[in-house]
mmCIF file of C-alpha atoms in Angstrom:
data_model
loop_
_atom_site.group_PDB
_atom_site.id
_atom_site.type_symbol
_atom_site.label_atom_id
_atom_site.label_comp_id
_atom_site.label_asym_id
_atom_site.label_seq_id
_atom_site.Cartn_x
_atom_site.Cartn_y
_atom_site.Cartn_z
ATOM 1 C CA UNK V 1 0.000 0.000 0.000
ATOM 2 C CA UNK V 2 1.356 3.247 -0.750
ATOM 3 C CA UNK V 3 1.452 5.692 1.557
ATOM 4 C CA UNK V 4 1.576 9.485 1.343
ATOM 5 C CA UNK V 5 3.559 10.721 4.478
ATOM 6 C CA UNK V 6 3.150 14.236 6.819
ATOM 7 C CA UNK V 7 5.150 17.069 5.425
ATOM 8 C CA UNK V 8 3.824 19.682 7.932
ATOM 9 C CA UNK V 9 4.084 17.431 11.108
ATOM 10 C CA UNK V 10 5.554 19.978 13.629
ATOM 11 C CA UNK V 11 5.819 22.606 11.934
ATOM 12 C CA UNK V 12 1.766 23.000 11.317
ATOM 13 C CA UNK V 13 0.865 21.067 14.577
ATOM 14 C CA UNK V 14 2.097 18.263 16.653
ATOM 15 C CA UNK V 15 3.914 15.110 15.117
ATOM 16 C CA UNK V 16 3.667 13.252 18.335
ATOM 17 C CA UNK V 17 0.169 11.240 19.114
ATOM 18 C CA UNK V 18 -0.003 12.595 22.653
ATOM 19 C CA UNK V 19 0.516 15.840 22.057
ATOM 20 C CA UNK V 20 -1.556 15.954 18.934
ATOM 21 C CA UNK V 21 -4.607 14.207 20.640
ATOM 22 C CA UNK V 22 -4.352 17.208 23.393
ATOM 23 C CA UNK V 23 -4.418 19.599 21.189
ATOM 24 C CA UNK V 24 -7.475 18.580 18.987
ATOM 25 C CA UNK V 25 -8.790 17.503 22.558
ATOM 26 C CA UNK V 26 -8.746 21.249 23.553
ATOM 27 C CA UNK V 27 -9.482 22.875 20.178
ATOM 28 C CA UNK V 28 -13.136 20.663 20.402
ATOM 29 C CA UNK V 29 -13.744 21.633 24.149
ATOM 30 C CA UNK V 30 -13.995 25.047 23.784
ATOM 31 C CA UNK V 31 -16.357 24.868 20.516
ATOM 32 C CA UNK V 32 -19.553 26.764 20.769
ATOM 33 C CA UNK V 33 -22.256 25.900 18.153
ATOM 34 C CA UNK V 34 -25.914 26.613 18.033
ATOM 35 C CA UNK V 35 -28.314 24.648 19.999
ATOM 36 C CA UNK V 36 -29.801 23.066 17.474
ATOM 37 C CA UNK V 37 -28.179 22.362 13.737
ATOM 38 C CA UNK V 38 -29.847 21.199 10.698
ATOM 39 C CA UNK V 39 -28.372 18.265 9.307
ATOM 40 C CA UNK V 40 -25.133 19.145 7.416
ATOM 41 C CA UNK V 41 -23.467 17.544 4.647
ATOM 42 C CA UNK V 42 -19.862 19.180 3.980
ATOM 43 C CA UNK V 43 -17.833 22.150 5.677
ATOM 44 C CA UNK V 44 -15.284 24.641 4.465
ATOM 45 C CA UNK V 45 -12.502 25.139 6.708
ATOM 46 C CA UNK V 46 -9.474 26.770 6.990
ATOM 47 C CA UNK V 47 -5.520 24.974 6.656
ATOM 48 C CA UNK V 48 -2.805 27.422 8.191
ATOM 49 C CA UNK V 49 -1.273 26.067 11.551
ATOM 50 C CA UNK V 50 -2.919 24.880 13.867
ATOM 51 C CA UNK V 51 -2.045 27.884 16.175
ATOM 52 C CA UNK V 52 -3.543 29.884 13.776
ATOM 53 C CA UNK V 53 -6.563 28.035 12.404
ATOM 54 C CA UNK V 54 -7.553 25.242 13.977
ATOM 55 C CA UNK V 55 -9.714 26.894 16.446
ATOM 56 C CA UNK V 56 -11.770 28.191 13.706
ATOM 57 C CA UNK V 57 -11.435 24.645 11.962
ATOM 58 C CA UNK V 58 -12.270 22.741 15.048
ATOM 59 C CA UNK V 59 -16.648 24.437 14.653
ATOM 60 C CA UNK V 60 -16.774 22.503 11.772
ATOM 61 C CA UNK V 61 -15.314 19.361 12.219
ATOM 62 C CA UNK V 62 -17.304 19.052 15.415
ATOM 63 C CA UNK V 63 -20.221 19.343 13.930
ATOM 64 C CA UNK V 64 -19.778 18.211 10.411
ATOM 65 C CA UNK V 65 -18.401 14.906 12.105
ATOM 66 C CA UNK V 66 -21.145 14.185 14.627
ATOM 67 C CA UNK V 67 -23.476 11.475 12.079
ATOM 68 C CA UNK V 68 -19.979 9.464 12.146
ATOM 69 C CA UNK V 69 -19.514 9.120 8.069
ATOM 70 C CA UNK V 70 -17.757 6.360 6.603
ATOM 71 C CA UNK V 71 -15.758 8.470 4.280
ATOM 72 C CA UNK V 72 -14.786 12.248 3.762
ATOM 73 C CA UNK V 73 -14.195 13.905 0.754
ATOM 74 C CA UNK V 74 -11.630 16.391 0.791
ATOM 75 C CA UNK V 75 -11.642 19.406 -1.662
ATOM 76 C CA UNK V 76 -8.022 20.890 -0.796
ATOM 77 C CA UNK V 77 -6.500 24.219 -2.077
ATOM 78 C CA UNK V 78 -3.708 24.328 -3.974
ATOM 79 C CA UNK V 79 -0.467 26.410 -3.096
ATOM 80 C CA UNK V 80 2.154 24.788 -5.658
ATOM 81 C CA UNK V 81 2.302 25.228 -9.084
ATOM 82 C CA UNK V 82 1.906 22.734 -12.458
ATOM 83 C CA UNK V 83 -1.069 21.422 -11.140
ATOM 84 C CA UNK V 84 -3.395 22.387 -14.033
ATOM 85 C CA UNK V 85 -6.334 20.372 -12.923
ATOM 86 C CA UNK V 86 -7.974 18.328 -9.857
ATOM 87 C CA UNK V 87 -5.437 15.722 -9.174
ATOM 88 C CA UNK V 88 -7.286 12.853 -6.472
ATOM 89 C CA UNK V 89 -4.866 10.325 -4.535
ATOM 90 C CA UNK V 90 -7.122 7.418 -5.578
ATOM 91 C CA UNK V 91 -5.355 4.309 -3.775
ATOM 92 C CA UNK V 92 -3.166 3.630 -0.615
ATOM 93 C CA UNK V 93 -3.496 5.375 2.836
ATOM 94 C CA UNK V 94 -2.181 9.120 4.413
ATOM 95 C CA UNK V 95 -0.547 9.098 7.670
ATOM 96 C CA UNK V 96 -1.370 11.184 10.713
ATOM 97 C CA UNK V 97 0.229 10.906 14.067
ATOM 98 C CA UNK V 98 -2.708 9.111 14.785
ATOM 99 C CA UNK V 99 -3.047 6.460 12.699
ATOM 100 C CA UNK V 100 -3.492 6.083 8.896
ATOM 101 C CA UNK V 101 -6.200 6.884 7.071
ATOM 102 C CA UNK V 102 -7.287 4.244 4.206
ATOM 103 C CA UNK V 103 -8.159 5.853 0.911
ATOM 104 C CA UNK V 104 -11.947 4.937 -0.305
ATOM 105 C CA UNK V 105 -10.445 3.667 -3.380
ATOM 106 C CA UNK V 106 -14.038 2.033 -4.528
ATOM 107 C CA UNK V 107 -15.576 5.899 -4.258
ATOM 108 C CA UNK V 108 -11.803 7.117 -5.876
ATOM 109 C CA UNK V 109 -12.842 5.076 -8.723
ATOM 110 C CA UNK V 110 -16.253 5.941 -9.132
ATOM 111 C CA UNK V 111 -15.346 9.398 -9.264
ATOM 112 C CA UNK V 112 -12.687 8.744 -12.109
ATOM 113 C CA UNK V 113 -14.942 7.247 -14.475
ATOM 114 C CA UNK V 114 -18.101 9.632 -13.103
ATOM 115 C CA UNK V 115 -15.558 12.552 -14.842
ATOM 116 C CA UNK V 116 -13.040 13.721 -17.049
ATOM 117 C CA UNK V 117 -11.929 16.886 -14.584
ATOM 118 C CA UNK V 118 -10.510 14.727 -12.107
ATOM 119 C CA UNK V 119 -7.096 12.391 -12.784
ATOM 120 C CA UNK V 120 -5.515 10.499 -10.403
ATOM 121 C CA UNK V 121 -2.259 12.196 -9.512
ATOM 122 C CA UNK V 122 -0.575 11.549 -6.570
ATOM 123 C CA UNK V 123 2.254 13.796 -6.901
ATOM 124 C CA UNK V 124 0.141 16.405 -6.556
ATOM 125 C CA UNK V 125 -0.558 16.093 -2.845
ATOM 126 C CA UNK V 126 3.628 15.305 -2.318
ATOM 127 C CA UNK V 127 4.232 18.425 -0.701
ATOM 128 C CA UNK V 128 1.039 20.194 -0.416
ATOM 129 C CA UNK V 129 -0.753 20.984 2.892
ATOM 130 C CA UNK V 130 -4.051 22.252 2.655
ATOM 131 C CA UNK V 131 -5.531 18.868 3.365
ATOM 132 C CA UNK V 132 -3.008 17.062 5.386
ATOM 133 C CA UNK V 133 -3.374 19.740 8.341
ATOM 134 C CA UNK V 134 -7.111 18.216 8.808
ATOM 135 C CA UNK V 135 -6.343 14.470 8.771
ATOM 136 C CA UNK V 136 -5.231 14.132 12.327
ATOM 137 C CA UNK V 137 -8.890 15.797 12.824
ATOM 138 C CA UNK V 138 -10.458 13.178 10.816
ATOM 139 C CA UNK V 139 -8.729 10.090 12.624
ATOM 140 C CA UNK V 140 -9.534 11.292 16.328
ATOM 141 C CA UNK V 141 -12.949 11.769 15.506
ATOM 142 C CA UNK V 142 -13.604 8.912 12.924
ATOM 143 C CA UNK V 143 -10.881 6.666 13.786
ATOM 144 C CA UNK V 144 -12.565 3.876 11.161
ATOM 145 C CA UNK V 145 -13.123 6.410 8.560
ATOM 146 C CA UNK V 146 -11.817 6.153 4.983
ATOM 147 C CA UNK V 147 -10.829 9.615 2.450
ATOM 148 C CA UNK V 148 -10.986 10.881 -0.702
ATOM 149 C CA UNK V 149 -8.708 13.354 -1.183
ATOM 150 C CA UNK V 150 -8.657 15.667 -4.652
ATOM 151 C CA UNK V 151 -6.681 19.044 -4.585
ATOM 152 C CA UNK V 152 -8.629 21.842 -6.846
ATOM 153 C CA UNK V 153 -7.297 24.567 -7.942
ATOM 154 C CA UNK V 154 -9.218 27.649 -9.547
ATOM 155 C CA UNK V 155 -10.922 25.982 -12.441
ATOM 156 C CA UNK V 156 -14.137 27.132 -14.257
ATOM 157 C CA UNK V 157 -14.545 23.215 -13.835
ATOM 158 C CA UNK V 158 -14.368 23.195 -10.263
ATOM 159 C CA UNK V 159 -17.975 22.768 -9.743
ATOM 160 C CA UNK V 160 -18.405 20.331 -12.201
ATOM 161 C CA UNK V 161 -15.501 18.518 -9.822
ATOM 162 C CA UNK V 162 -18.064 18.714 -7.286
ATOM 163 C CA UNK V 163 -20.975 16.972 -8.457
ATOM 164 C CA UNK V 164 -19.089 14.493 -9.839
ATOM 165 C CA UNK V 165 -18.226 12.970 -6.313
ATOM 166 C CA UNK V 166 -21.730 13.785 -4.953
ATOM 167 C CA UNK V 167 -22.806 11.536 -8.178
ATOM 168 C CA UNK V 168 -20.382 8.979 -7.335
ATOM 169 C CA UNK V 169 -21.072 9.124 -3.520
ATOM 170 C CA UNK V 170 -24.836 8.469 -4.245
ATOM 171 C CA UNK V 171 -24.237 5.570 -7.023
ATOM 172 C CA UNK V 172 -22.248 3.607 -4.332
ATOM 173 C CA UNK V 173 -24.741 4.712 -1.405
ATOM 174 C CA UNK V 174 -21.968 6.254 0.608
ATOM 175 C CA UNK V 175 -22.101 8.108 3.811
ATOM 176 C CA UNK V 176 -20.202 10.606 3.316
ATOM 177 C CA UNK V 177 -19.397 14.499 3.748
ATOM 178 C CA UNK V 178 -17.262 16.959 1.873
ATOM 179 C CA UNK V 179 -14.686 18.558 3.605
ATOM 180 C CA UNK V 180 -13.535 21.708 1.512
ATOM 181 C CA UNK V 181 -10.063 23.791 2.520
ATOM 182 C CA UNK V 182 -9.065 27.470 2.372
ATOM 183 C CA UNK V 183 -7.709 30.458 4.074
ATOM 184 C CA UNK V 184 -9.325 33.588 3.168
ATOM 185 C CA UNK V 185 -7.952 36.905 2.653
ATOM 186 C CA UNK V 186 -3.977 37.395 2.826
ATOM 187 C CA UNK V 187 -3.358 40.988 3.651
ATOM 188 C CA UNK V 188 0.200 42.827 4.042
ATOM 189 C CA UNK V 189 2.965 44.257 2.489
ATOM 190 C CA UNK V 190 3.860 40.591 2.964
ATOM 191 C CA UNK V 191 1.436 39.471 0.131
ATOM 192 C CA UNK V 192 1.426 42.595 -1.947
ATOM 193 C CA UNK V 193 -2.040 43.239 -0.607
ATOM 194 C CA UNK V 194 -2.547 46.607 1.690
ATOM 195 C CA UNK V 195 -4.663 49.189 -0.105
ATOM 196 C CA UNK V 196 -5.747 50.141 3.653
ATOM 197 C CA UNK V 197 -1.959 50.651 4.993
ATOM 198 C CA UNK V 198 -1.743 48.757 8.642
ATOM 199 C CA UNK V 199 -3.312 49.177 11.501
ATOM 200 C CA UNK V 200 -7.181 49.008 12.537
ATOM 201 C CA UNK V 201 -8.108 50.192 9.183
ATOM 202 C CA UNK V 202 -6.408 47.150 7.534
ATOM 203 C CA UNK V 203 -8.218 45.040 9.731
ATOM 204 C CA UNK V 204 -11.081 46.399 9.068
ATOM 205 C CA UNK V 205 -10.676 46.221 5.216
ATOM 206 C CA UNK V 206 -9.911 42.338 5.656
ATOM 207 C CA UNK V 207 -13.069 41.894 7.571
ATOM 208 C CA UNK V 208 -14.981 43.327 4.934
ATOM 209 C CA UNK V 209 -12.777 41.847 2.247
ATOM 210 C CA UNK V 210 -13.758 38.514 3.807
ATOM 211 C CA UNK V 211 -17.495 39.433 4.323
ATOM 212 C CA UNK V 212 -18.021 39.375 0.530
ATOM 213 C CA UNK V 213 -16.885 35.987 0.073
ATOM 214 C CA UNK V 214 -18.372 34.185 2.948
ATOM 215 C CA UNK V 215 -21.697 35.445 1.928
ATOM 216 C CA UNK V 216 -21.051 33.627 -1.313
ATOM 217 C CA UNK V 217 -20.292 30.705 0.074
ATOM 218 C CA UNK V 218 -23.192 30.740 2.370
ATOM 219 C CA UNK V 219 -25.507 31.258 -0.295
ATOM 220 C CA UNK V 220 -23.901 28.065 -1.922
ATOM 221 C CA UNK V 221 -22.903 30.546 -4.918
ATOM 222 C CA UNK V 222 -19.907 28.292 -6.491
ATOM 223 C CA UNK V 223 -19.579 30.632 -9.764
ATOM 224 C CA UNK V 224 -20.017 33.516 -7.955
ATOM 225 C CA UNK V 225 -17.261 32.357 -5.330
ATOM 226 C CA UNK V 226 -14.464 31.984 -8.309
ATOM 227 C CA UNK V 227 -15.417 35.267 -10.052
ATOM 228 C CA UNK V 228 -15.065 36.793 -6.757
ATOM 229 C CA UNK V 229 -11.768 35.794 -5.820
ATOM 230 C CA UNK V 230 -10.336 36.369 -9.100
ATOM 231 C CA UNK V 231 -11.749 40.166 -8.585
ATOM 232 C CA UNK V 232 -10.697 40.507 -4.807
ATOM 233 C CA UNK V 233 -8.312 37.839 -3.986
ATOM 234 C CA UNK V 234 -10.144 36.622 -0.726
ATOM 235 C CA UNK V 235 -9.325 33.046 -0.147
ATOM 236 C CA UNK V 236 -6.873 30.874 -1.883
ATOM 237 C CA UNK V 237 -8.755 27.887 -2.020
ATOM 238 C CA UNK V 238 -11.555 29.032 -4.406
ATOM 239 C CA UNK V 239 -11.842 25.474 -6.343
ATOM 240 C CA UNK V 240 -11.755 23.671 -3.315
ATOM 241 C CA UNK V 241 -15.047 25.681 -2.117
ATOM 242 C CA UNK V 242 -16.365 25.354 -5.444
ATOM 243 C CA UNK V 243 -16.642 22.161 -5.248
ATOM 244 C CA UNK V 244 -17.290 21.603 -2.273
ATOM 245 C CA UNK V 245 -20.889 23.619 -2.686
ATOM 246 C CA UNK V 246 -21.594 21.917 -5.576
ATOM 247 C CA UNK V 247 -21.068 18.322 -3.538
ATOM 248 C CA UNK V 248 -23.220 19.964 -1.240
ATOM 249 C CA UNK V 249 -25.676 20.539 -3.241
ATOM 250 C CA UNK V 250 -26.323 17.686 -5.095
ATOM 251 C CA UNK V 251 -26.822 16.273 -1.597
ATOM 252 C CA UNK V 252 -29.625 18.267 -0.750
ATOM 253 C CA UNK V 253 -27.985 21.573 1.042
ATOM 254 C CA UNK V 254 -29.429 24.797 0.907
ATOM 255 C CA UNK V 255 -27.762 27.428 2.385
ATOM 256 C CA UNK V 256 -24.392 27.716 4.381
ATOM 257 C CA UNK V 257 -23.720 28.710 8.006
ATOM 258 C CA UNK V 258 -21.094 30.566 9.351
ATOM 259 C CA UNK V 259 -19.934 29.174 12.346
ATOM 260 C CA UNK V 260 -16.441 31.133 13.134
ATOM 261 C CA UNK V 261 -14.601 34.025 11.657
ATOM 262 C CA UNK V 262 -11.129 35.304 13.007
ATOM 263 C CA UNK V 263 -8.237 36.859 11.387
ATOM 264 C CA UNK V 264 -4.240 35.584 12.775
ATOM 265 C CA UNK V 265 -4.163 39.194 14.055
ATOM 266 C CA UNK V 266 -7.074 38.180 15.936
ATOM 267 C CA UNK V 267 -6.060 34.785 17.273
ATOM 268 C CA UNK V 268 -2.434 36.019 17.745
ATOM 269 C CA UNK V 269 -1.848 39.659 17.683
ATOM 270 C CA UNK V 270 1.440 40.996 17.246
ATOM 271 C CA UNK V 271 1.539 44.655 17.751
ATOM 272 C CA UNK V 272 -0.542 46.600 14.912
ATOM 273 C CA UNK V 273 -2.312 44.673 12.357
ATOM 274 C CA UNK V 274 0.104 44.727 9.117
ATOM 275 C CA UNK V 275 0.149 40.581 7.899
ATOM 276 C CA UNK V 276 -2.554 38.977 8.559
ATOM 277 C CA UNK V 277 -4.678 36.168 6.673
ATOM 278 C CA UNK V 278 -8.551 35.571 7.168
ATOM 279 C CA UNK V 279 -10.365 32.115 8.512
ATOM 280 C CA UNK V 280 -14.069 31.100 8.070
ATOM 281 C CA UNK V 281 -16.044 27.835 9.413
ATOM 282 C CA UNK V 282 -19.044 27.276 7.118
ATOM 283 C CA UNK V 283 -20.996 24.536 7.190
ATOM 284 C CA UNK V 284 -23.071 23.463 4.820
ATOM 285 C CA UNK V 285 -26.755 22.687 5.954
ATOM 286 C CA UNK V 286 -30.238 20.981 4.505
#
């Protein structure tokens, strides 16, 4: 069995078992949700550090999670580049600090022949880290759980990526969610984005930078979610959330929920906000 190993282990959150299983431990036990949540089918969540993002990661996955699926689909940015189109790791098993995770290579291949926008490329995922950071996630809280993970860039055929799995998911009679990754706006002279200069007006320009796209994405607007980011550069994981609606979708959601929005600055404020990137938790309801 081939397996893809962690590149990001310590560096993006604990390689040891112990002290990853605290972490996630204390992530989940300071969760807030609503009272009462509709029944969900996928998430979008962010992939920086876990010191960064995983707080805001952590709303979704408990929730998301709770129905205990037998797989989850994984829509993952893409941060390197010659990866022209979605590239799914259809066979073998990823490694966590917690245990490996099997591929769902039955659901793998019924996505493959479903459509012609996803090949299997495992090269692709060799050092990218969008979905890895959620895996150790996945494992504590579905320790039997199998994944399908596809990496989507930008695409106009990101959506089409989308319903191609949710096809493929329902042909097979599945249980299974979507799982979509991105970080959201990356402002500072760092990332040659700071119209508002630093400080609490940059902040506030992020905020409202990020505002535009969440609302997208909690409409379940997938188009409208690419053609914004191309115009405002607000998330870097536009195809994954494409796709990830679309999935959604096709399983009967509606209409997206925003469970938790923070900025780095906010989570870990370092003087005067200058560099700072955006997370959202949206989760993706009947």
């Amino acid at each position: 069995m081939t397996i893809r190993e962690p590149v990001v282990a310590d560096m993006f959150y604990p390689g040891d078992a112990g002290a990853c299983t605290r972490e996630i431990e204390a992530y989940l036990s300071a969760v807030q949700l609503p009272e009462e949540l509709p029944e969900l089918v996928a998430g979008i969540v962010p992939h920086a550090g876990w010191a960064y993002s995983a707080e805001t990661a952590a709303h979704v996955m408990a929730a998301l999670f709770d129905g205990e699926p037998e797989t989850v689909v994984l829509f993952g940015a893409v941060h390197m580049w010659g990866i022209p189109g979605a590239a799914m790791y259809a066979s073998g098993a990823w490694r966590t600090p917690l245990g490996d995770l099997e591929v769902d290579a039955e659901l793998a291949d019924a996505v493959l022949a479903e459509t012609r926008f996803v090949r299997d490329a495992p090269a692709a995922h060799a050092q990218e880290h969008a979905i890895e950071v959620q895996l150790p996630f996945v494992k504590h809280l579905l320790p039997a759980a199998r994944i399908v993970p596809i990496a989507v860039p930008p695409i106009a055929e990101a959506p089409d990526v989308g319903r191609a799995v949710a096809r493929a998911v329902q042909q097979l009679g599945r249980r299974a969610v979507a799982l979509g990754s991105t970080d959201l706006t990356h402002y500072g002279p760092r990332y040659g984005l700071a119209p508002a200069g630093v400080g609490q007006s940059a902040l506030d320009w992020t905020h409202e930078n990020d505002r535009r796209v969440l609302t997208l994405i909690e409409s379940l607007d997938a188009e409208g979610v690419l053609r914004e980011v191309r115009e405002h550069h607000n998330a870097c994981g536009a195809g994954a959330v494409a796709a990830t609606i679309t999935y959604a979708q096709e399983a009967g959601a509606t209409r997206g929920l925003l469970l938790h929005y923070a900025t780095s600055h906010e989570v870990m404020p370092l003087g005067q906000a200058r560099d700072l990137v955006g997370y959202g938790a949206v989760a993706l309801a009947k």
